[in-house]
Amino acid sequence: MIRFFFFLLLSSCLTISAQSRFEGTVTFSITKGKEVMTRTVWVKNDSIRVEEFIGNNQKNKSIYLIDGKSKVGFILSPERKLYMKTVPFQTTEDIEVSDAMVLEKDSLFGYEVERWQLSAVDQKRTINFAFSPNDFFFYRDLLIALPDRSFLERLFLQLPLAENVLPLLAEYTDINDQRIYQMKVVKIDNSIPNAKLFRIPKGFSQF
C-alpha cells in the first residue's frame, strides 16, 4: 500500500491555482530504451484528442478521441475509415512506494513545478516527477481512456493529486541509476483547438 503520509504530504504541498481549466495543445516526448514516441494532446473543454507516432513515421499514427466527462474513448483508423470504442480503465494495481521527498521547486514552460523523488519498493526503481499544480484536469481522463499505460502512468493514477495536475517530467531509473523510461513535455500551446479535431470524421464506420 502506498503510504498515507506520502499522499497527505504530496497533496498538501501542491496548491491548485484558481485559473480556468487548461485548453490548448501539449506535446510529449516519451523515451523507452532507444525508442522515442511523440504524443500530441489537444484539449477543448472536456474533449481530448491524442495522436502518437514512433520516430519520424508520422504516417503511422495512433489516434484517440476522448470525452473526459463520460470517460468514453474512440480509436480511429483513418486508413480503413473505422473507429472502435474503448473501455475506461480501472486500476486495481497497488504499487508500493516509499522515501518520498521534495527535491526543489522549479519553473517549466512558465508553470511552477515541484520536483519529487520516490522509490518503488518491489521493482527497485527510483521515480522522479515534476508536477505542475495547475488545472490540467484532462491528463487523468486521458490515461483512463487510453488502451495502454506505462508503469509511471499507472502509478500516477494512484495518486490523490492525479485529479488536476500534469507531470511535466516523469522518469524512472533502475538500481544502477540507469534510466529506463522518460516522459517529458516538450511544448505547450495555449491556443484553443478547432472543434472538428474532436469529432469522428464523416464516412467512418464503427468496428
mmCIF file of C-alpha atoms in Angstrom:
data_model
loop_
_atom_site.group_PDB
_atom_site.id
_atom_site.type_symbol
_atom_site.label_atom_id
_atom_site.label_comp_id
_atom_site.label_asym_id
_atom_site.label_seq_id
_atom_site.Cartn_x
_atom_site.Cartn_y
_atom_site.Cartn_z
ATOM 1 C CA MET A 1 0.000 0.000 0.000
ATOM 2 C CA ILE A 2 1.274 3.483 -0.802
ATOM 3 C CA ARG A 3 1.853 5.213 2.476
ATOM 4 C CA PHE A 4 -0.910 7.519 3.682
ATOM 5 C CA PHE A 5 1.550 10.129 4.916
ATOM 6 C CA PHE A 6 3.162 10.310 1.495
ATOM 7 C CA PHE A 7 -0.234 11.067 -0.029
ATOM 8 C CA LEU A 8 -1.007 13.633 2.646
ATOM 9 C CA LEU A 9 2.317 15.411 2.223
ATOM 10 C CA LEU A 10 2.158 15.426 -1.556
ATOM 11 C CA SER A 11 -1.417 16.673 -1.673
ATOM 12 C CA SER A 12 -0.798 19.445 0.856
ATOM 13 C CA CYS A 13 2.362 20.722 -0.820
ATOM 14 C CA LEU A 14 0.813 21.183 -4.254
ATOM 15 C CA THR A 15 -1.634 24.086 -4.196
ATOM 16 C CA ILE A 16 -4.003 24.204 -7.134
ATOM 17 C CA SER A 17 -4.336 27.597 -8.786
ATOM 18 C CA ALA A 18 -7.670 29.312 -9.324
ATOM 19 C CA GLN A 19 -7.161 29.681 -13.066
ATOM 20 C CA SER A 20 -9.530 28.182 -15.627
ATOM 21 C CA ARG A 21 -9.178 24.636 -16.897
ATOM 22 C CA PHE A 22 -6.424 24.179 -19.428
ATOM 23 C CA GLU A 23 -7.344 24.337 -23.109
ATOM 24 C CA GLY A 24 -4.726 24.039 -25.818
ATOM 25 C CA THR A 25 -2.115 21.576 -27.034
ATOM 26 C CA VAL A 26 0.543 19.657 -25.109
ATOM 27 C CA THR A 27 3.301 17.703 -26.859
ATOM 28 C CA PHE A 28 5.197 14.945 -25.030
ATOM 29 C CA SER A 29 8.379 13.069 -25.895
ATOM 30 C CA ILE A 30 8.367 9.538 -24.446
ATOM 31 C CA THR A 31 11.629 7.579 -24.437
ATOM 32 C CA LYS A 32 11.931 3.876 -23.628
ATOM 33 C CA GLY A 33 15.358 2.478 -24.405
ATOM 34 C CA LYS A 34 16.199 3.582 -27.951
ATOM 35 C CA GLU A 35 12.563 4.061 -28.929
ATOM 36 C CA VAL A 36 11.187 7.606 -28.917
ATOM 37 C CA MET A 37 7.467 8.258 -29.249
ATOM 38 C CA THR A 38 5.822 11.642 -29.771
ATOM 39 C CA ARG A 39 2.403 12.157 -28.175
ATOM 40 C CA THR A 40 0.395 15.288 -29.005
ATOM 41 C CA VAL A 41 -2.724 16.074 -26.979
ATOM 42 C CA TRP A 42 -5.364 18.638 -27.950
ATOM 43 C CA VAL A 43 -7.799 19.766 -25.228
ATOM 44 C CA LYS A 44 -11.002 21.809 -25.536
ATOM 45 C CA ASN A 45 -13.437 21.783 -22.596
ATOM 46 C CA ASP A 46 -13.961 18.045 -21.857
ATOM 47 C CA SER A 47 -12.880 16.918 -25.328
ATOM 48 C CA ILE A 48 -9.445 15.363 -25.855
ATOM 49 C CA ARG A 49 -7.630 14.231 -28.998
ATOM 50 C CA VAL A 50 -4.411 12.195 -28.848
ATOM 51 C CA GLU A 51 -2.031 11.385 -31.681
ATOM 52 C CA GLU A 52 1.032 9.169 -31.197
ATOM 53 C CA PHE A 53 3.804 8.072 -33.538
ATOM 54 C CA ILE A 54 7.223 6.456 -33.132
ATOM 55 C CA GLY A 55 10.363 8.041 -34.519
ATOM 56 C CA ASN A 56 9.698 10.181 -37.581
ATOM 57 C CA ASN A 57 6.987 7.952 -39.012
ATOM 58 C CA GLN A 58 4.049 10.350 -38.806
ATOM 59 C CA LYS A 59 2.134 8.381 -41.453
ATOM 60 C CA ASN A 60 1.645 5.526 -38.981
ATOM 61 C CA LYS A 61 -0.184 7.343 -36.182
ATOM 62 C CA SER A 62 -2.366 6.090 -33.358
ATOM 63 C CA ILE A 63 -5.325 8.460 -32.961
ATOM 64 C CA TYR A 64 -7.706 8.597 -29.982
ATOM 65 C CA LEU A 65 -10.733 10.778 -29.272
ATOM 66 C CA ILE A 66 -11.771 11.016 -25.620
ATOM 67 C CA ASP A 67 -14.766 12.511 -23.851
ATOM 68 C CA GLY A 68 -13.377 13.496 -20.456
ATOM 69 C CA LYS A 69 -16.826 13.832 -18.911
ATOM 70 C CA SER A 70 -18.113 10.348 -19.763
ATOM 71 C CA LYS A 71 -14.603 8.784 -19.894
ATOM 72 C CA VAL A 72 -15.558 7.243 -23.246
ATOM 73 C CA GLY A 73 -12.787 6.919 -25.827
ATOM 74 C CA PHE A 74 -12.559 6.006 -29.507
ATOM 75 C CA ILE A 75 -9.630 4.665 -31.532
ATOM 76 C CA LEU A 76 -9.625 5.950 -35.116
ATOM 77 C CA SER A 77 -8.253 4.099 -38.133
ATOM 78 C CA PRO A 78 -8.051 6.677 -40.977
ATOM 79 C CA GLU A 79 -6.741 4.064 -43.444
ATOM 80 C CA ARG A 80 -9.818 1.854 -43.002
ATOM 81 C CA LYS A 81 -12.197 4.664 -42.040
ATOM 82 C CA LEU A 82 -13.166 2.767 -38.897
ATOM 83 C CA TYR A 83 -13.457 3.650 -35.227
ATOM 84 C CA MET A 84 -13.614 1.475 -32.117
ATOM 85 C CA LYS A 85 -14.915 2.327 -28.669
ATOM 86 C CA THR A 86 -12.566 1.784 -25.711
ATOM 87 C CA VAL A 87 -13.459 0.647 -22.201
ATOM 88 C CA PRO A 88 -12.497 3.024 -19.347
ATOM 89 C CA PHE A 89 -9.508 1.728 -17.384
ATOM 90 C CA GLN A 90 -9.974 0.987 -13.687
ATOM 91 C CA THR A 91 -6.678 0.292 -11.957
ATOM 92 C CA THR A 92 -6.519 -2.444 -9.361
ATOM 93 C CA GLU A 93 -2.742 -2.288 -9.143
ATOM 94 C CA ASP A 94 -1.228 -1.097 -5.873
ATOM 95 C CA ILE A 95 2.363 -0.009 -6.445
ATOM 96 C CA GLU A 96 4.094 0.388 -3.093
ATOM 97 C CA VAL A 97 6.302 3.453 -2.869
ATOM 98 C CA SER A 98 8.416 4.950 -0.107
ATOM 99 C CA ASP A 99 11.111 7.545 0.621
ATOM 100 C CA ALA A 100 9.169 10.387 -0.998
ATOM 101 C CA MET A 101 10.963 13.708 -0.885
ATOM 102 C CA VAL A 102 10.691 17.160 -2.449
ATOM 103 C CA LEU A 103 13.900 17.924 -4.304
ATOM 104 C CA GLU A 104 13.222 21.519 -5.332
ATOM 105 C CA LYS A 105 10.779 23.980 -6.808
ATOM 106 C CA ASP A 106 11.320 24.960 -10.401
ATOM 107 C CA SER A 107 9.677 26.545 -13.433
ATOM 108 C CA LEU A 108 8.966 24.846 -16.763
ATOM 109 C CA PHE A 109 7.118 26.440 -19.699
ATOM 110 C CA GLY A 110 6.105 29.281 -17.395
ATOM 111 C CA TYR A 111 4.444 26.935 -14.881
ATOM 112 C CA GLU A 112 5.622 26.478 -11.317
ATOM 113 C CA VAL A 113 6.561 22.851 -10.626
ATOM 114 C CA GLU A 114 7.751 20.797 -7.688
ATOM 115 C CA ARG A 115 10.287 18.067 -8.334
ATOM 116 C CA TRP A 116 9.642 14.874 -6.382
ATOM 117 C CA GLN A 117 11.584 11.665 -5.965
ATOM 118 C CA LEU A 118 10.287 8.378 -4.584
ATOM 119 C CA SER A 119 11.083 4.676 -4.700
ATOM 120 C CA ALA A 120 9.006 1.758 -5.949
ATOM 121 C CA VAL A 121 9.776 -0.855 -3.311
ATOM 122 C CA ASP A 122 9.123 -4.132 -5.152
ATOM 123 C CA GLN A 123 10.535 -3.087 -8.527
ATOM 124 C CA LYS A 124 13.664 -1.424 -7.111
ATOM 125 C CA ARG A 125 13.024 1.689 -9.170
ATOM 126 C CA THR A 126 13.675 5.344 -8.393
ATOM 127 C CA ILE A 127 10.978 7.633 -9.770
ATOM 128 C CA ASN A 128 11.237 11.352 -10.500
ATOM 129 C CA PHE A 129 8.240 13.598 -11.144
ATOM 130 C CA ALA A 130 7.979 17.313 -11.875
ATOM 131 C CA PHE A 131 4.360 18.170 -11.032
ATOM 132 C CA SER A 132 2.628 21.331 -12.198
ATOM 133 C CA PRO A 133 -0.118 22.346 -9.701
ATOM 134 C CA ASN A 134 -2.446 23.837 -12.293
ATOM 135 C CA ASP A 135 -5.839 22.853 -13.639
ATOM 136 C CA PHE A 136 -4.731 20.135 -16.038
ATOM 137 C CA PHE A 137 -7.830 18.041 -15.450
ATOM 138 C CA PHE A 138 -7.547 16.401 -18.858
ATOM 139 C CA TYR A 139 -4.490 14.264 -18.074
ATOM 140 C CA ARG A 140 -6.174 11.801 -15.729
ATOM 141 C CA ASP A 141 -9.140 11.474 -18.098
ATOM 142 C CA LEU A 142 -6.705 10.774 -20.930
ATOM 143 C CA LEU A 143 -4.950 7.976 -19.035
ATOM 144 C CA ILE A 144 -8.213 6.327 -18.009
ATOM 145 C CA ALA A 145 -9.366 6.137 -21.633
ATOM 146 C CA LEU A 146 -6.085 5.066 -23.269
ATOM 147 C CA PRO A 147 -5.886 1.315 -24.073
ATOM 148 C CA ASP A 148 -2.276 1.054 -22.809
ATOM 149 C CA ARG A 149 -0.462 2.725 -19.919
ATOM 150 C CA SER A 150 3.164 2.700 -18.819
ATOM 151 C CA PHE A 151 4.321 1.872 -15.306
ATOM 152 C CA LEU A 152 4.583 5.602 -14.480
ATOM 153 C CA GLU A 153 1.102 6.306 -15.852
ATOM 154 C CA ARG A 154 -0.390 3.504 -13.744
ATOM 155 C CA LEU A 155 1.433 4.860 -10.702
ATOM 156 C CA PHE A 156 0.219 8.391 -11.427
ATOM 157 C CA LEU A 157 -3.414 7.229 -11.435
ATOM 158 C CA GLN A 158 -2.983 6.014 -7.836
ATOM 159 C CA LEU A 159 -2.074 9.469 -6.564
ATOM 160 C CA PRO A 160 -4.813 11.622 -4.973
ATOM 161 C CA LEU A 161 -3.429 14.689 -6.768
ATOM 162 C CA ALA A 162 -3.890 12.984 -10.171
ATOM 163 C CA GLU A 163 -7.265 14.700 -10.494
ATOM 164 C CA ASN A 164 -5.864 18.039 -11.615
ATOM 165 C CA VAL A 165 -2.093 18.116 -12.130
ATOM 166 C CA LEU A 166 0.203 17.336 -15.035
ATOM 167 C CA PRO A 167 3.652 15.759 -14.761
ATOM 168 C CA LEU A 168 5.809 17.931 -16.997
ATOM 169 C CA LEU A 169 8.541 15.361 -16.414
ATOM 170 C CA ALA A 170 8.275 11.744 -15.287
ATOM 171 C CA GLU A 171 11.047 9.161 -15.368
ATOM 172 C CA TYR A 172 12.373 6.161 -13.523
ATOM 173 C CA THR A 173 15.772 4.517 -13.176
ATOM 174 C CA ASP A 174 16.905 1.048 -12.162
ATOM 175 C CA ILE A 175 19.035 0.021 -9.185
ATOM 176 C CA ASN A 176 22.171 1.090 -11.110
ATOM 177 C CA ASP A 177 20.717 4.559 -11.780
ATOM 178 C CA GLN A 178 20.260 3.749 -15.471
ATOM 179 C CA ARG A 179 17.218 5.489 -16.943
ATOM 180 C CA ILE A 180 14.602 3.030 -18.182
ATOM 181 C CA TYR A 181 11.786 5.362 -19.184
ATOM 182 C CA GLN A 182 11.241 9.087 -19.524
ATOM 183 C CA MET A 183 8.204 11.163 -20.427
ATOM 184 C CA LYS A 184 8.656 14.910 -20.757
ATOM 185 C CA VAL A 185 6.590 17.794 -22.057
ATOM 186 C CA VAL A 186 8.393 19.497 -24.931
ATOM 187 C CA LYS A 187 5.780 22.086 -25.930
ATOM 188 C CA ILE A 188 2.662 23.753 -24.527
ATOM 189 C CA ASP A 189 0.428 25.861 -26.775
ATOM 190 C CA ASN A 190 -2.487 27.718 -25.186
ATOM 191 C CA SER A 191 -4.288 28.367 -28.495
ATOM 192 C CA ILE A 192 -7.830 26.915 -28.445
ATOM 193 C CA PRO A 193 -8.024 23.941 -30.869
ATOM 194 C CA ASN A 194 -10.601 23.692 -33.655
ATOM 195 C CA ALA A 195 -13.714 21.770 -32.537
ATOM 196 C CA LYS A 196 -13.604 19.488 -35.601
ATOM 197 C CA LEU A 197 -10.467 17.795 -34.231
ATOM 198 C CA PHE A 198 -12.627 16.095 -31.600
ATOM 199 C CA ARG A 199 -15.279 14.653 -33.923
ATOM 200 C CA ILE A 200 -15.313 11.268 -35.614
ATOM 201 C CA PRO A 201 -14.908 12.142 -39.324
ATOM 202 C CA LYS A 202 -17.801 11.653 -41.691
ATOM 203 C CA GLY A 203 -17.723 8.364 -43.540
ATOM 204 C CA PHE A 204 -16.189 6.404 -40.654
ATOM 205 C CA SER A 205 -17.963 3.212 -39.505
ATOM 206 C CA GLN A 206 -17.824 1.524 -36.092
ATOM 207 C CA PHE A 207 -15.579 -1.536 -35.957
#
